[in-house]
Short mmCIF file of C-alpha atoms and ligand atoms in Angstrom, two decimals:
data_model
loop_
_atom_site.label_atom_id
_atom_site.label_comp_id
_atom_site.label_asym_id
_atom_site.label_seq_id
_atom_site.Cartn_x
_atom_site.Cartn_y
_atom_site.Cartn_z
CA UNK A 24 -74.78 24.37 -28.68
CA UNK A 25 -77.66 22.14 -28.36
CA UNK A 26 -80.35 21.16 -30.13
CA UNK A 27 -84.21 19.11 -29.20
CA UNK A 28 -84.57 15.72 -31.26
CA UNK A 29 -87.53 13.96 -32.37
CA UNK A 30 -87.26 11.98 -29.11
CA UNK A 31 -85.23 13.97 -26.52
CA UNK A 32 -85.43 17.69 -25.14
CA UNK A 33 -81.24 17.85 -24.92
CA UNK A 34 -81.33 21.34 -23.99
CA UNK A 35 -83.40 20.10 -20.66
CA UNK A 36 -81.53 17.30 -20.43
CA UNK A 37 -78.07 19.12 -20.35
CA UNK A 38 -79.07 21.46 -17.67
CA UNK A 39 -79.44 18.28 -15.21
CA UNK A 40 -75.40 17.60 -15.92
CA UNK A 41 -73.23 20.36 -14.59
CA UNK A 42 -70.17 18.93 -16.00
CA UNK A 43 -71.50 19.68 -19.52
CA UNK A 44 -71.02 23.53 -18.66
CA UNK A 45 -67.60 23.85 -18.16
CA UNK A 46 -65.30 25.07 -20.60
CA UNK A 47 -61.94 23.15 -21.06
CA UNK A 48 -58.74 24.19 -23.16
CA UNK A 49 -58.68 27.02 -24.61
CA UNK A 50 -61.73 28.12 -23.31
CA UNK A 51 -63.66 25.72 -25.77
CA UNK A 52 -66.99 24.38 -24.28
CA UNK A 53 -67.05 21.06 -23.31
CA UNK A 54 -68.34 18.77 -26.51
CA UNK A 55 -68.14 15.40 -24.62
CA UNK A 56 -68.09 12.28 -26.72
CA UNK A 57 -66.50 9.51 -24.27
CA UNK A 58 -69.14 8.03 -22.31
CA UNK A 59 -68.60 5.05 -23.74
CA UNK A 60 -65.71 4.76 -21.09
CA UNK A 61 -68.02 6.41 -18.23
CA UNK A 62 -70.82 9.16 -18.50
CA UNK A 63 -71.35 12.39 -16.94
CA UNK A 64 -73.81 12.52 -13.77
CA UNK A 65 -77.02 14.45 -13.51
CA UNK A 66 -77.80 16.43 -10.32
CA UNK A 67 -80.69 14.04 -9.82
CA UNK A 68 -77.72 11.41 -8.69
CA UNK A 69 -76.09 13.87 -7.34
CA UNK A 70 -78.25 14.60 -4.81
CA UNK A 71 -79.46 11.08 -4.55
CA UNK A 72 -75.82 10.21 -3.24
CA UNK A 73 -75.46 13.27 -1.32
CA UNK A 74 -78.44 13.01 0.54
CA UNK A 75 -78.02 9.55 1.54
CA UNK A 76 -74.59 10.43 3.17
CA UNK A 77 -76.17 13.74 5.18
CA UNK A 78 -79.23 11.56 6.28
CA UNK A 79 -79.17 7.63 6.07
CA UNK A 80 -75.71 6.79 6.45
CA UNK A 81 -75.61 3.60 7.79
CA UNK A 82 -73.96 -0.07 7.15
CA UNK A 83 -77.34 -1.67 5.55
CA UNK A 84 -78.08 -5.20 6.79
CA UNK A 85 -76.54 -5.00 10.10
CA UNK A 86 -77.55 -1.99 12.86
CA UNK A 87 -80.88 -2.98 14.70
CA UNK A 88 -81.37 0.88 14.84
CA UNK A 89 -83.46 3.33 12.36
CA UNK A 90 -80.45 4.40 10.52
CA UNK A 91 -79.59 1.18 9.81
CA UNK A 92 -83.15 0.43 8.61
CA UNK A 93 -83.24 3.24 6.34
CA UNK A 94 -79.69 2.21 4.65
CA UNK A 95 -81.47 -1.14 3.86
CA UNK A 96 -84.17 -0.16 2.65
CA UNK A 97 -82.77 2.01 -0.07
CA UNK A 98 -80.21 -0.42 -0.80
CA UNK A 99 -83.01 -3.40 -1.45
CA UNK A 100 -84.97 -0.57 -3.15
CA UNK A 101 -81.97 -0.42 -5.46
CA UNK A 102 -82.10 -3.40 -6.22
CA UNK A 103 -85.68 -3.86 -7.12
CA UNK A 104 -85.40 -0.53 -9.39
CA UNK A 105 -82.51 -2.21 -11.12
CA UNK A 106 -84.21 -5.44 -11.46
CA UNK A 107 -87.68 -3.57 -13.13
CA UNK A 108 -85.02 -1.77 -15.29
CA UNK A 109 -84.41 -5.10 -17.12
CA UNK A 110 -87.23 -6.89 -16.64
CA UNK A 111 -85.71 -8.91 -13.96
CA UNK A 112 -86.42 -9.86 -10.34
CA UNK A 113 -85.00 -8.54 -7.41
CA UNK A 114 -83.43 -11.55 -6.39
CA UNK A 115 -81.73 -12.01 -9.54
CA UNK A 116 -79.38 -8.73 -9.11
CA UNK A 117 -76.43 -9.38 -7.58
CA UNK A 118 -74.55 -6.19 -6.98
CA UNK A 119 -70.81 -6.01 -7.57
CA UNK A 120 -67.93 -3.19 -8.53
CA UNK A 121 -68.46 -3.22 -12.23
CA UNK A 122 -69.53 -4.92 -15.07
CA UNK A 123 -65.79 -6.44 -14.81
CA UNK A 124 -66.14 -8.01 -11.38
CA UNK A 125 -69.87 -9.03 -12.48
CA UNK A 126 -68.12 -11.30 -15.29
CA UNK A 127 -65.18 -12.45 -13.16
CA UNK A 128 -68.01 -13.55 -10.09
CA UNK A 129 -68.93 -16.12 -12.98
CA UNK A 130 -65.77 -16.97 -14.26
CA UNK A 131 -64.59 -17.54 -10.26
CA UNK A 132 -67.94 -19.41 -9.38
CA UNK A 133 -67.51 -21.97 -11.73
CA UNK A 134 -64.09 -22.81 -11.48
CA UNK A 135 -65.11 -23.05 -7.43
CA UNK A 136 -67.46 -25.70 -8.33
CA UNK A 137 -65.12 -27.47 -10.01
CA UNK A 138 -62.75 -27.30 -6.86
CA UNK A 139 -65.71 -28.24 -5.02
CA UNK A 140 -67.31 -30.94 -7.28
CA UNK A 141 -64.39 -32.38 -8.47
CA UNK A 142 -64.73 -35.03 -11.20
CA UNK A 143 -67.29 -36.36 -9.61
CA UNK A 144 -69.46 -33.30 -9.46
CA UNK A 145 -72.79 -32.74 -11.21
CA UNK A 146 -72.73 -29.39 -11.29
CA UNK A 147 -73.86 -27.39 -14.26
CA UNK A 148 -70.92 -25.16 -13.45
CA UNK A 149 -67.82 -27.49 -13.53
CA UNK A 150 -65.56 -27.09 -15.98
CA UNK A 151 -62.65 -29.79 -16.45
CA UNK A 152 -59.80 -30.28 -18.75
CA UNK A 153 -61.65 -30.62 -22.10
CA UNK A 154 -64.44 -28.41 -21.82
CA UNK A 155 -64.45 -25.45 -23.93
CA UNK A 156 -65.35 -21.89 -23.21
CA UNK A 157 -66.75 -19.72 -26.10
CA UNK A 158 -66.32 -16.32 -26.66
CA UNK A 159 -65.57 -13.70 -29.91
CA UNK A 160 -62.95 -11.69 -30.97
CA UNK A 161 -64.69 -8.82 -30.61
CA UNK A 162 -64.82 -8.77 -26.42
CA UNK A 163 -63.56 -5.68 -24.16
CA UNK A 164 -60.79 -7.54 -22.31
CA UNK A 165 -63.28 -7.89 -19.61
CA UNK A 166 -65.31 -10.53 -20.92
CA UNK A 167 -62.13 -11.93 -22.55
CA UNK A 168 -59.21 -12.07 -19.96
CA UNK A 169 -61.72 -13.82 -17.23
CA UNK A 170 -62.62 -16.51 -19.19
CA UNK A 171 -58.52 -16.85 -20.58
CA UNK A 172 -57.57 -17.48 -16.60
CA UNK A 173 -60.83 -19.57 -16.06
CA UNK A 174 -59.21 -22.08 -18.81
CA UNK A 175 -55.72 -21.78 -17.18
CA UNK A 176 -57.20 -22.38 -13.89
CA UNK A 177 -59.41 -26.01 -14.83
CA UNK A 178 -57.53 -26.57 -18.39
CA UNK A 179 -60.55 -26.00 -20.26
CA UNK A 180 -59.84 -24.65 -23.67
CA UNK A 181 -61.11 -21.01 -24.95
CA UNK A 182 -62.69 -21.02 -28.83
CA UNK A 183 -63.63 -17.35 -30.17
CA UNK A 184 -65.87 -16.47 -33.01
CA UNK A 185 -64.12 -14.40 -35.09
CA UNK A 186 -64.94 -10.76 -36.69
CA UNK A 187 -65.67 -10.25 -40.05
CA UNK A 188 -64.04 -7.20 -42.08
CA UNK A 189 -67.62 -4.89 -41.73
CA UNK A 190 -66.68 -5.63 -37.51
CA UNK A 191 -70.19 -8.21 -36.93
CA UNK A 192 -69.63 -11.52 -35.90
CA UNK A 193 -69.27 -14.92 -38.43
CA UNK A 194 -72.02 -16.28 -37.36
CA UNK A 195 -71.83 -19.28 -39.82
CA UNK A 196 -68.77 -20.44 -36.90
CA UNK A 197 -71.32 -20.83 -34.76
CA UNK A 198 -72.25 -24.21 -35.69
CA UNK A 199 -69.33 -25.86 -35.57
CA UNK A 200 -67.96 -23.90 -32.40
CA UNK A 201 -70.23 -24.79 -30.02
CA UNK A 202 -70.42 -28.25 -29.36
CA UNK A 203 -71.59 -30.39 -26.26
CA UNK A 204 -68.50 -29.44 -24.49
CA UNK A 205 -68.81 -26.48 -24.98
CA UNK A 206 -69.70 -24.53 -20.82
CA UNK A 207 -70.54 -20.96 -21.59
CA UNK A 208 -70.62 -18.63 -24.06
CA UNK A 209 -70.08 -15.15 -23.39
CA UNK A 210 -70.67 -12.34 -25.91
CA UNK A 211 -70.80 -8.82 -25.91
CA UNK A 212 -74.25 -7.44 -26.28
CA UNK A 213 -73.19 -4.05 -27.78
CA UNK A 214 -69.33 -3.65 -28.96
CA UNK A 215 -67.70 -0.53 -27.11
CA UNK A 216 -65.77 -0.21 -30.58
CA UNK A 217 -67.67 -0.32 -33.74
CA UNK A 218 -70.99 -0.05 -31.63
CA UNK A 219 -72.13 -3.82 -33.81
CA UNK A 220 -75.07 -5.46 -31.61
CA UNK A 221 -75.42 -9.24 -32.05
CA UNK A 222 -77.66 -11.35 -32.54
CA UNK A 223 -77.66 -12.48 -28.82
CA UNK A 224 -81.42 -14.29 -28.39
CA UNK A 225 -80.34 -16.22 -31.31
CA UNK A 226 -76.74 -17.07 -30.13
CA UNK A 227 -78.43 -17.90 -26.85
CA UNK A 228 -80.75 -20.27 -28.25
CA UNK A 229 -78.29 -22.21 -30.22
CA UNK A 230 -76.20 -22.14 -26.83
CA UNK A 231 -78.94 -23.64 -24.64
CA UNK A 232 -79.47 -26.35 -27.12
CA UNK A 233 -75.90 -27.78 -26.49
CA UNK A 234 -76.40 -27.27 -22.92
CA UNK A 235 -74.19 -24.57 -22.70
CA UNK A 236 -74.76 -21.48 -20.16
CA UNK A 237 -75.26 -17.68 -21.83
CA UNK A 238 -73.64 -14.40 -20.51
CA UNK A 239 -73.95 -11.30 -22.64
CA UNK A 240 -71.47 -8.11 -21.85
CA UNK A 241 -74.03 -5.71 -21.19
CA UNK A 242 -71.99 -2.61 -20.14
CA UNK A 243 -72.78 -0.98 -23.42
CA UNK A 244 -76.34 -1.66 -24.27
CA UNK A 245 -78.33 -1.07 -20.66
CA UNK A 246 -77.27 2.11 -20.73
CA UNK A 247 -77.86 2.60 -24.34
CA UNK A 248 -80.69 0.40 -25.13
CA UNK A 249 -83.96 -1.19 -23.64
CA UNK A 250 -83.18 -4.56 -22.64
CA UNK A 251 -85.11 -7.30 -21.10
CA UNK A 252 -82.99 -10.07 -19.86
CA UNK A 253 -85.63 -12.56 -20.05
CA UNK A 254 -86.88 -11.78 -23.47
CA UNK A 255 -83.25 -12.04 -24.72
CA UNK A 256 -83.20 -15.02 -22.75
CA UNK A 257 -79.90 -15.00 -21.32
CA UNK A 258 -78.22 -16.77 -18.12
CA UNK A 259 -76.32 -13.81 -16.37
CA UNK A 260 -75.94 -10.39 -17.76
CA UNK A 261 -73.07 -7.95 -16.59
CA UNK A 262 -73.00 -3.96 -16.82
CA UNK A 263 -71.74 -1.11 -14.70
CA UNK A 264 -73.60 1.79 -12.81
CA UNK A 265 -70.89 4.25 -14.26
CA UNK A 266 -71.79 4.15 -17.48
CA UNK A 267 -75.28 4.67 -17.02
CA UNK A 268 -75.27 7.95 -15.50
CA UNK A 269 -75.04 6.43 -11.99
CA UNK A 270 -71.72 6.63 -9.48
CA UNK A 271 -68.95 4.85 -9.86
CA UNK A 272 -67.77 2.11 -7.70
CA UNK A 273 -71.39 -0.11 -8.14
CA UNK A 274 -72.07 -3.18 -11.19
CA UNK A 275 -74.85 -5.42 -11.51
CA UNK A 276 -74.74 -9.45 -12.23
CA UNK A 277 -77.99 -10.41 -13.66
CA UNK A 278 -78.16 -14.18 -13.12
CA UNK A 279 -81.17 -16.66 -13.29
CA UNK A 280 -82.64 -17.21 -9.90
CA UNK A 281 -82.32 -21.24 -10.55
CA UNK A 282 -78.41 -20.50 -11.56
CA UNK A 283 -77.90 -18.02 -8.62
CA UNK A 284 -79.26 -20.57 -6.39
CA UNK A 285 -76.99 -23.04 -7.42
CA UNK A 286 -73.86 -21.67 -7.58
CA UNK A 287 -71.10 -21.16 -5.11
CA UNK A 288 -69.63 -17.54 -4.17
CA UNK A 289 -66.91 -15.99 -5.91
CA UNK A 290 -65.57 -13.67 -2.99
CA UNK A 291 -66.11 -14.10 0.61
CA UNK A 292 -66.55 -12.86 4.09
CA UNK A 293 -68.96 -10.62 6.25
CA UNK A 294 -72.65 -10.62 5.09
CA UNK A 295 -72.70 -13.71 2.70
CA UNK A 296 -72.94 -16.04 5.50
CA UNK A 297 -75.56 -18.15 7.38
CA UNK A 298 -73.57 -20.29 10.09
CA UNK A 299 -70.36 -20.00 10.54
CA UNK A 300 -68.32 -22.26 12.92
CA UNK A 301 -64.25 -22.94 12.68
CA UNK A 302 -64.52 -25.78 10.62
CA UNK A 303 -66.44 -24.56 7.96
CA UNK A 304 -69.32 -22.28 7.20
CA UNK A 305 -72.53 -22.17 5.32
CA UNK A 306 -73.72 -19.68 2.75
CA UNK A 307 -76.60 -17.33 2.55
CA UNK A 308 -78.90 -17.59 -0.79
CA UNK A 309 -78.93 -15.00 -3.38
CA UNK A 310 -78.04 -12.55 -4.27
CA UNK A 311 -76.21 -11.84 -0.23
CA UNK A 312 -74.73 -14.97 -1.28
CA UNK A 313 -72.59 -12.85 -3.52
CA UNK A 314 -72.43 -9.69 -2.17
CA UNK A 315 -69.66 -9.74 0.93
CA UNK A 316 -68.88 -6.83 2.71
CA UNK A 317 -70.48 -3.87 4.03
CA UNK A 318 -72.44 -2.87 0.94
CA UNK A 319 -72.12 0.04 -1.46
CA UNK A 320 -75.80 1.36 -0.21
CA UNK A 321 -74.81 5.29 -1.23
CA UNK A 322 -73.88 3.99 -4.78
CA UNK A 323 -76.69 1.89 -5.51
CA UNK A 324 -78.57 4.72 -4.26
CA UNK A 325 -77.09 6.64 -7.32
CA UNK A 326 -77.87 3.78 -9.52
CA UNK A 327 -81.60 3.72 -8.46
CA UNK A 328 -81.49 7.64 -9.48
CA UNK A 329 -79.90 7.20 -12.56
CA UNK A 330 -82.14 4.64 -13.75
CA UNK A 331 -85.33 6.36 -12.54
CA UNK A 332 -83.55 9.17 -14.62
CA UNK A 333 -83.27 6.94 -18.00
CA UNK A 334 -86.59 5.33 -17.16
CA UNK A 335 -88.21 9.18 -17.07
CA UNK A 336 -86.69 9.52 -20.54
CA UNK A 337 -87.72 6.17 -21.89
CA UNK A 338 -84.92 3.56 -22.96
CA UNK A 339 -86.65 3.56 -26.04
CA UNK A 340 -86.58 6.97 -27.03
CA UNK A 341 -82.68 7.10 -25.35
CA UNK A 342 -81.73 4.21 -28.32
CA UNK A 343 -83.53 6.54 -31.12
CA UNK A 344 -81.50 9.80 -30.01
CA UNK A 345 -78.36 7.95 -30.60
CA UNK A 346 -79.37 6.42 -33.54
CA UNK A 347 -79.77 9.51 -35.12
CA UNK A 348 -76.66 10.95 -33.76
CA UNK A 349 -75.06 8.07 -34.93
CA UNK A 350 -76.45 7.98 -38.34
CA UNK A 351 -74.89 11.85 -38.62
CA UNK A 352 -71.97 10.64 -36.92
CA UNK A 353 -71.32 7.95 -40.00
CA UNK A 354 -72.18 9.96 -42.76
CA UNK A 355 -70.18 13.14 -41.88
CA UNK A 356 -67.33 10.75 -41.72
CA UNK A 357 -67.85 9.03 -44.28
CA UNK A 358 -67.29 12.29 -46.76
CA UNK A 359 -63.85 12.92 -44.95
CA UNK A 360 -60.90 11.41 -47.52
CA UNK A 361 -58.63 9.21 -45.66
CA UNK A 362 -61.27 8.90 -43.18
CA UNK A 363 -61.98 4.86 -42.43
CA UNK A 364 -64.59 4.06 -39.92
CA UNK A 365 -64.39 0.53 -38.10
CA UNK A 366 -67.35 -1.71 -38.40
CA UNK A 367 -70.78 -1.63 -39.60
CA UNK A 368 -70.99 1.86 -41.59
CA UNK A 369 -75.50 2.09 -41.05
CA UNK A 370 -76.71 1.94 -38.04
CA UNK A 371 -79.14 -1.19 -38.70
CA UNK A 372 -77.93 -3.24 -35.34
CA UNK A 373 -75.01 -1.23 -34.15
CA UNK A 374 -75.11 1.71 -31.45
CA UNK A 375 -73.20 4.79 -30.82
CA UNK A 376 -69.78 4.01 -30.62
CA UNK A 377 -68.11 5.32 -33.68
CA UNK A 378 -64.30 4.31 -33.68
CA UNK A 379 -61.87 5.44 -37.08
CA UNK A 380 -58.69 5.55 -38.41
CA UNK A 381 -57.37 8.50 -39.69
CA UNK A 382 -54.96 7.80 -42.43
CA UNK A 383 -51.61 9.30 -41.99
CA UNK A 384 -52.34 10.51 -38.19
CA UNK A 385 -51.78 8.34 -35.14
CA UNK A 386 -54.72 8.13 -33.00
CA UNK A 387 -53.09 9.69 -30.04
CA UNK A 388 -52.70 12.98 -32.40
CA UNK A 389 -55.53 13.43 -33.88
CA UNK A 390 -57.37 12.90 -29.84
CA UNK A 391 -54.84 15.70 -28.64
CA UNK A 392 -56.37 17.86 -31.78
CA UNK A 393 -59.32 17.30 -30.53
CA UNK A 394 -59.02 18.28 -27.29
CA UNK A 395 -57.34 21.56 -28.20
CA UNK A 396 -60.66 22.15 -29.55
CA UNK A 397 -62.35 21.14 -26.04
CA UNK A 398 -63.59 18.05 -27.92
CA UNK A 399 -63.12 15.09 -25.42
CA UNK A 400 -62.74 11.30 -27.80
CA UNK A 401 -61.01 8.15 -26.79
CA UNK A 402 -58.13 6.67 -28.08
CA UNK A 403 -56.04 3.31 -28.35
CA UNK A 404 -57.31 0.09 -28.42
CA UNK A 405 -59.93 0.22 -26.29
CA UNK A 406 -59.27 -2.49 -24.20
CA UNK A 407 -59.92 -4.50 -27.31
CA UNK A 408 -56.72 -5.47 -28.75
CA UNK A 409 -58.00 -8.52 -30.43
CA UNK A 410 -60.70 -6.58 -32.23
CA UNK A 411 -58.92 -4.10 -33.64
CA UNK A 412 -55.94 -6.60 -34.90
CA UNK A 413 -59.21 -8.39 -36.63
CA UNK A 414 -59.61 -4.93 -38.08
CA UNK A 415 -56.07 -4.35 -39.08
CA UNK A 416 -55.19 -1.68 -37.09
CA UNK A 417 -53.16 -0.97 -33.87
CA UNK A 418 -55.36 1.89 -32.51
CA UNK A 419 -58.20 3.96 -32.76
CA UNK A 420 -60.01 7.49 -31.95
CA UNK A 421 -63.34 6.42 -30.96
CA UNK A 422 -66.43 9.04 -30.38
CA UNK A 423 -69.27 7.51 -28.17
CA UNK A 424 -72.80 8.97 -27.96
CA UNK A 425 -75.48 9.90 -25.26
CA UNK A 426 -78.58 11.64 -23.80
CA UNK A 427 -76.95 14.59 -23.74
CA UNK A 428 -75.29 15.08 -27.22
CA UNK A 429 -76.12 16.95 -30.03
CA UNK A 430 -76.10 17.03 -33.81
CA UNK A 431 -73.90 20.14 -33.71
CA UNK A 432 -71.22 18.24 -31.37
CA UNK A 433 -71.67 15.84 -34.26
CA UNK A 434 -70.77 18.25 -36.78
CA UNK A 435 -67.52 19.64 -34.30
CA UNK A 436 -66.21 16.44 -33.98
CA UNK A 437 -66.31 16.21 -38.45
CA UNK A 438 -64.72 19.70 -38.22
CA UNK A 439 -62.14 18.93 -35.75
CA UNK A 440 -60.59 16.27 -37.62
CA UNK A 441 -60.85 18.15 -40.90
CA UNK A 442 -58.56 20.47 -38.78
CA UNK A 443 -56.22 17.48 -37.41
CA UNK A 444 -55.88 16.43 -40.95
CA UNK A 445 -54.69 20.11 -42.21
CA UNK A 446 -52.52 20.17 -39.28
CA UNK A 447 -50.84 17.17 -39.42
CA UNK A 448 -50.67 17.54 -43.42
CA UNK A 449 -52.43 13.96 -43.81
CA UNK A 450 -54.13 13.44 -47.39
CA UNK A 451 -58.31 15.01 -47.64
C1 LIG B 519 -68.13 -3.83 -23.86
C2 LIG B 519 -67.78 -3.75 -22.58
N1 LIG B 519 -67.56 -4.22 -21.32
C3 LIG B 519 -67.00 -4.55 -20.31
C4 LIG B 519 -66.47 -3.08 -19.87
C5 LIG B 519 -65.81 -3.10 -18.16
O1 LIG B 519 -66.47 -2.35 -18.03
P1 LIG B 519 -66.28 -1.62 -16.31
O2 LIG B 519 -64.86 -1.11 -16.03
O3 LIG B 519 -67.11 -0.63 -15.72
O4 LIG B 519 -65.79 -2.79 -14.95
C6 LIG B 519 -66.24 -1.87 -20.74
C7 LIG B 519 -65.95 -1.07 -20.32
O5 LIG B 519 -65.44 -0.07 -20.98
C8 LIG B 519 -67.71 -2.33 -21.64
O6 LIG B 519 -67.02 -1.56 -22.89
#
């Protein structure tokens, strides 16, 4: 079930992913359409992690011994690779646990700045009652709940852009929602449900004109399209390794150098301090200020291998391959009576997440029937409950594509949906 496309040699790529050779339920070949939740991992990433543990395992930024030095070089080398991948400087890349922690880091740094400065402080991060945080109805809970919590801690007010019936952002609301009180605008760079790609650069320009900071949730964009942090014009960018062929347990916060420099820490402890006395402590410059504890070196090494892998394919090719699969999926699913695609129905400004509703069949039942056929999709609200409400559904079924997926797998998905409709006697 493989095929080369104009952009990627998918046969060769699939050979790098041991999990894809598996058979699953009923002896069916695995059709993995859940990379939006987490991607599969190539042998290059698995080998890099294993080799680190076998030869260099040691705590980075600590021991004076050779292994410690090698671990430090590996960790900082990984930072350099990640920085180059997103058009940033190494000092602008903070390793976190995942995208969720990266977003929380900024939200907590803001309330920590408020606590430290009080009403007198001049910090850009200070948030006071009456200030506003602007997000959108399209956000993953990871870019929504931390901002609700920041508002609760500071007395600020949460505002949001609505979603249009076709799954785009209601950008006409931007003018009235962006005010001089807006402290930060946090917006997804690619929806994990509808695939929508909002015009981040335009939003960032408007936000900066009002003096607000801008954070882009890039958990679904950095793995799937070329991303240049400087060109986007954002202040912060958050993403996770495990969605871009890398290991679990490591993510990235990109922050513009001058902002990280001015930002107080979120988590504190060893490795991030300059001088510690019983009366108080001072902190290292970024990025170390934001990386307390023994770093996740093996995971950073794995992420660097994933970055090498993706850079070797070329992110333009990755995006083009996914666009061709997405176009195929949209065309095929649109033809099925009783299937409603959530979000934009063309690939314009849209990535490869295709969520849909099968009328008369609960998404969990659709998912279960597909699973019986060996097709792995995600069902539920995909951590985007308000977005589902806005689109008038409780839950949906979602297929997401990546570098190893084929057109034959898209066709298998469509056949599987038709089979589920017949199985449950739904209208076709
Ligand atoms: C758009 C988006 N933002 C944030 C996240 C959170 O990523 P993680 O769970 O790796 O922190 C996800 C994960 O699904 C996502 O799709």
